[in-house]
Coordinates of C-alpha atoms in Angstrom, one line a residue:
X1 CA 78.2 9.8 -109.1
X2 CA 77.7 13.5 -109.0
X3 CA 77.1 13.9 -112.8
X4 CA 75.1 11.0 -113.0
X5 CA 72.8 12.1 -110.1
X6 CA 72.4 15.5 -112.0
X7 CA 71.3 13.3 -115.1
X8 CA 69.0 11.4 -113.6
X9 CA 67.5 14.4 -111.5
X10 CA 66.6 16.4 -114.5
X11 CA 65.8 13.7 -116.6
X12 CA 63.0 13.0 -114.3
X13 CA 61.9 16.5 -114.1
X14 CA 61.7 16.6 -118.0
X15 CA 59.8 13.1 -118.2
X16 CA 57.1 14.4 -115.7
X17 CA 54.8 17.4 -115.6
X18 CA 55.8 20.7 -114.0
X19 CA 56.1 20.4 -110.2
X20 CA 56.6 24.2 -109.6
X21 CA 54.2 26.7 -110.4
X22 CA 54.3 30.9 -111.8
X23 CA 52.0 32.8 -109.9
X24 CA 48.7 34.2 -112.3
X25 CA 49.2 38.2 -112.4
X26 CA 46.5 39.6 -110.2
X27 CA 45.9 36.2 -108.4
X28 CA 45.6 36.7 -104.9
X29 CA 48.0 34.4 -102.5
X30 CA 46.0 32.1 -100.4
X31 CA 46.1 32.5 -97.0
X32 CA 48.6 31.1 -94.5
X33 CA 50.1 31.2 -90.9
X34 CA 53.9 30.3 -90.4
X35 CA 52.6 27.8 -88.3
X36 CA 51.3 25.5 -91.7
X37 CA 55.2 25.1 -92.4
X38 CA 56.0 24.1 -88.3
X39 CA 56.9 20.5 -89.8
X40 CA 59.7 21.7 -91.6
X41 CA 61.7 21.8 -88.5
X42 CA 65.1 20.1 -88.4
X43 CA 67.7 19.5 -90.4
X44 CA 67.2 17.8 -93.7
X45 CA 69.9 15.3 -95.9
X46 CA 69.3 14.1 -99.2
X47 CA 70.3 14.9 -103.3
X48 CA 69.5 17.3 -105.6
X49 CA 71.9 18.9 -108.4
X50 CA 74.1 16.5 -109.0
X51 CA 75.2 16.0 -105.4
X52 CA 74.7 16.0 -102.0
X53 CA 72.5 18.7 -100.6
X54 CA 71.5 20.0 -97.0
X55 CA 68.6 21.9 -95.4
X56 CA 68.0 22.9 -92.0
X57 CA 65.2 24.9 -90.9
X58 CA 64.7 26.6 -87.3
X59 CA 61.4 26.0 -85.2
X60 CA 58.7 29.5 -85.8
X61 CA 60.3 31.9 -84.1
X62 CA 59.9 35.7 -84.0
X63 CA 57.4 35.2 -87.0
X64 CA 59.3 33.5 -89.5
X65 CA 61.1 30.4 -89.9
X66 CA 65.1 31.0 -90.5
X67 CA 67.2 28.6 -92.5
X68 CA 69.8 27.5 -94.6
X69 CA 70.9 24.9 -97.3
X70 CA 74.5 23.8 -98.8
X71 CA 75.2 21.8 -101.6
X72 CA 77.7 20.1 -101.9
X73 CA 79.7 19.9 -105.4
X74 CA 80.2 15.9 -105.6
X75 CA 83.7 16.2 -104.7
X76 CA 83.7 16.7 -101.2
X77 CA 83.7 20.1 -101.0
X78 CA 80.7 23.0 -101.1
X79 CA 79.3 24.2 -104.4
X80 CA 77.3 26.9 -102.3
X81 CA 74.9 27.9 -99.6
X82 CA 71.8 29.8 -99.3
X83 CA 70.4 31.8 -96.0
X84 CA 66.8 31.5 -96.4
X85 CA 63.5 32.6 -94.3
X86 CA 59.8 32.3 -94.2
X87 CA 58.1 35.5 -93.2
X88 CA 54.7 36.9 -93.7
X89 CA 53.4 39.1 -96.0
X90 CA 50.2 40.0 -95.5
X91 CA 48.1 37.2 -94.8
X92 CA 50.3 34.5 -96.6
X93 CA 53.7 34.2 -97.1
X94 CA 56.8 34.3 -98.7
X95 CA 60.0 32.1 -99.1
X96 CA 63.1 34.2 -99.1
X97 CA 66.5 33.4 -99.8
X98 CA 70.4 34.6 -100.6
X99 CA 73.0 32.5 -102.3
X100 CA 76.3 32.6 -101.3
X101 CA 79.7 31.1 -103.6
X102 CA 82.1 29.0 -100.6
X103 CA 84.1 31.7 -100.6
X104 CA 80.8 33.6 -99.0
X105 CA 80.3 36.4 -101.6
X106 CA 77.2 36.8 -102.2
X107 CA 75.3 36.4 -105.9
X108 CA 72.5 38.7 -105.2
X109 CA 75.3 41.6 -104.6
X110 CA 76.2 42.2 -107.8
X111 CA 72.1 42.3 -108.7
X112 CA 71.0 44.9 -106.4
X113 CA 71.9 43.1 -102.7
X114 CA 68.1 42.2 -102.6
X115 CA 66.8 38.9 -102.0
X116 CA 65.5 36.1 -104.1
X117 CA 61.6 36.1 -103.3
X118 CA 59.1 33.3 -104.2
X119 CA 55.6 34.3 -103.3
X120 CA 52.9 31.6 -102.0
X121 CA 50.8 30.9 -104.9
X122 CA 48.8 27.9 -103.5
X123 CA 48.4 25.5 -100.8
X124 CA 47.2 21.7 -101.7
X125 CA 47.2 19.1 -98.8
X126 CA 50.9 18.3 -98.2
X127 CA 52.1 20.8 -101.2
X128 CA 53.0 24.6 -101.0
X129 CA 53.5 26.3 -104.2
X130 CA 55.4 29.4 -104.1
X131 CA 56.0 31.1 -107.3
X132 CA 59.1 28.7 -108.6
X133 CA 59.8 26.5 -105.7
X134 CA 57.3 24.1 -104.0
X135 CA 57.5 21.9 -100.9
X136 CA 56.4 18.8 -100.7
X137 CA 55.5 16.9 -97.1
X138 CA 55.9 13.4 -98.4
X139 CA 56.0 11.9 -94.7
X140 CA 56.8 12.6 -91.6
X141 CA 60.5 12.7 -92.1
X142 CA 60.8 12.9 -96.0
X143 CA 60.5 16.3 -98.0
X144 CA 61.0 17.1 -101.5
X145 CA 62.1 20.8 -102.5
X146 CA 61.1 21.1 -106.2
X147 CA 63.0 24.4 -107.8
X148 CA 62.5 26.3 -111.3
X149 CA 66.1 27.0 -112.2
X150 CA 66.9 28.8 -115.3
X151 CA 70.6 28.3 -116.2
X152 CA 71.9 30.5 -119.0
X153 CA 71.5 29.3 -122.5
X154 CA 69.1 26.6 -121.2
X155 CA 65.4 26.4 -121.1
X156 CA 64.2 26.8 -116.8
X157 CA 63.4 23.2 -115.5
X158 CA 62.2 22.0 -112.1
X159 CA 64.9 20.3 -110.5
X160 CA 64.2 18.0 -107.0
X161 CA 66.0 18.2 -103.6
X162 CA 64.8 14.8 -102.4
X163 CA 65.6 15.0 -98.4
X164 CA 65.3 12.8 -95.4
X165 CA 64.8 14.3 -91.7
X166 CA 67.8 13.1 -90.3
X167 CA 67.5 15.2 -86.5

């Protein structure tokens, strides 16, 4: 299941056009309010990367949304998690996140301990691009995560997260 969900996954993002965006040097970020991504709120259950996935995000609070997400490996067991917020900068905003193996060690701290940042690039309807990742409001309880990964030795692809609200 898990292998052939992974197929599948990035065989659709291959077939179709780009779902994520790179921000245009010099571009400035449209303006936003944490209050745009208020529907985000709750915890989210769906697939994406070959296996079982997980978001939850916290109601605004204290100016920025806090989260996190874990995916699960296929096998039962946890591939990794991310601790993730949504804070202003300036008068947009910007998706931030850490990774972190099972075991809790932390990717970003052999890189420098800073944070993965994807910048809001644009905002269309129901679809917020930040710079690599884009969020897509496809109902009142259904979301789809789109994410530029780049894997080593591999061209970078969009990959879905395809959720459903479930609380």
């Amino acid at each position: 299941m898990a292998l052939t969900g992974m197929v599948a996954g990035l065989l659709l993002a291959l077939a179709g056009e780009a779902q994520t965006r790179t921000a245009t040097p010099g571009a400035p970020p449209p303006q936003a309010q944490i209050t745009d991504l208020s529907w985000l709120t709750g915890q989210w259950h769906g697939e994406g990367y070959g296996g079982p996935a997980t978001e939850v995000y916290s109601a605004p609070q204290a100016g920025g949304i806090a989260g996190h997400f874990l995916q699960e490996d296929g096998r039962g067991g946890v591939l990794f998690y991310e601790l993730l917020q949504i804070v202003p900068r300036g008068r947009s905003l910007v998706y931030r996140l850490r990774h972190f193996n099972a075991d809790l060690t932390g990717w970003e701290d052999v890189k420098g301990g800073k944070a993965v940042e994807f910048p809001l690039i644009a905002v269309e309807g129901n679809r917020f691009f930040f710079d690599g990742l884009t969020l897509v409001r496809e109902g009142p309880d259904a979301l789809t995560v789109w994410v530029r990964i780049a894997e080593e030795g591999a061209p970078a692809r969009d990959v879905p997260f395809r959720y459903r609200r479930v609380r």
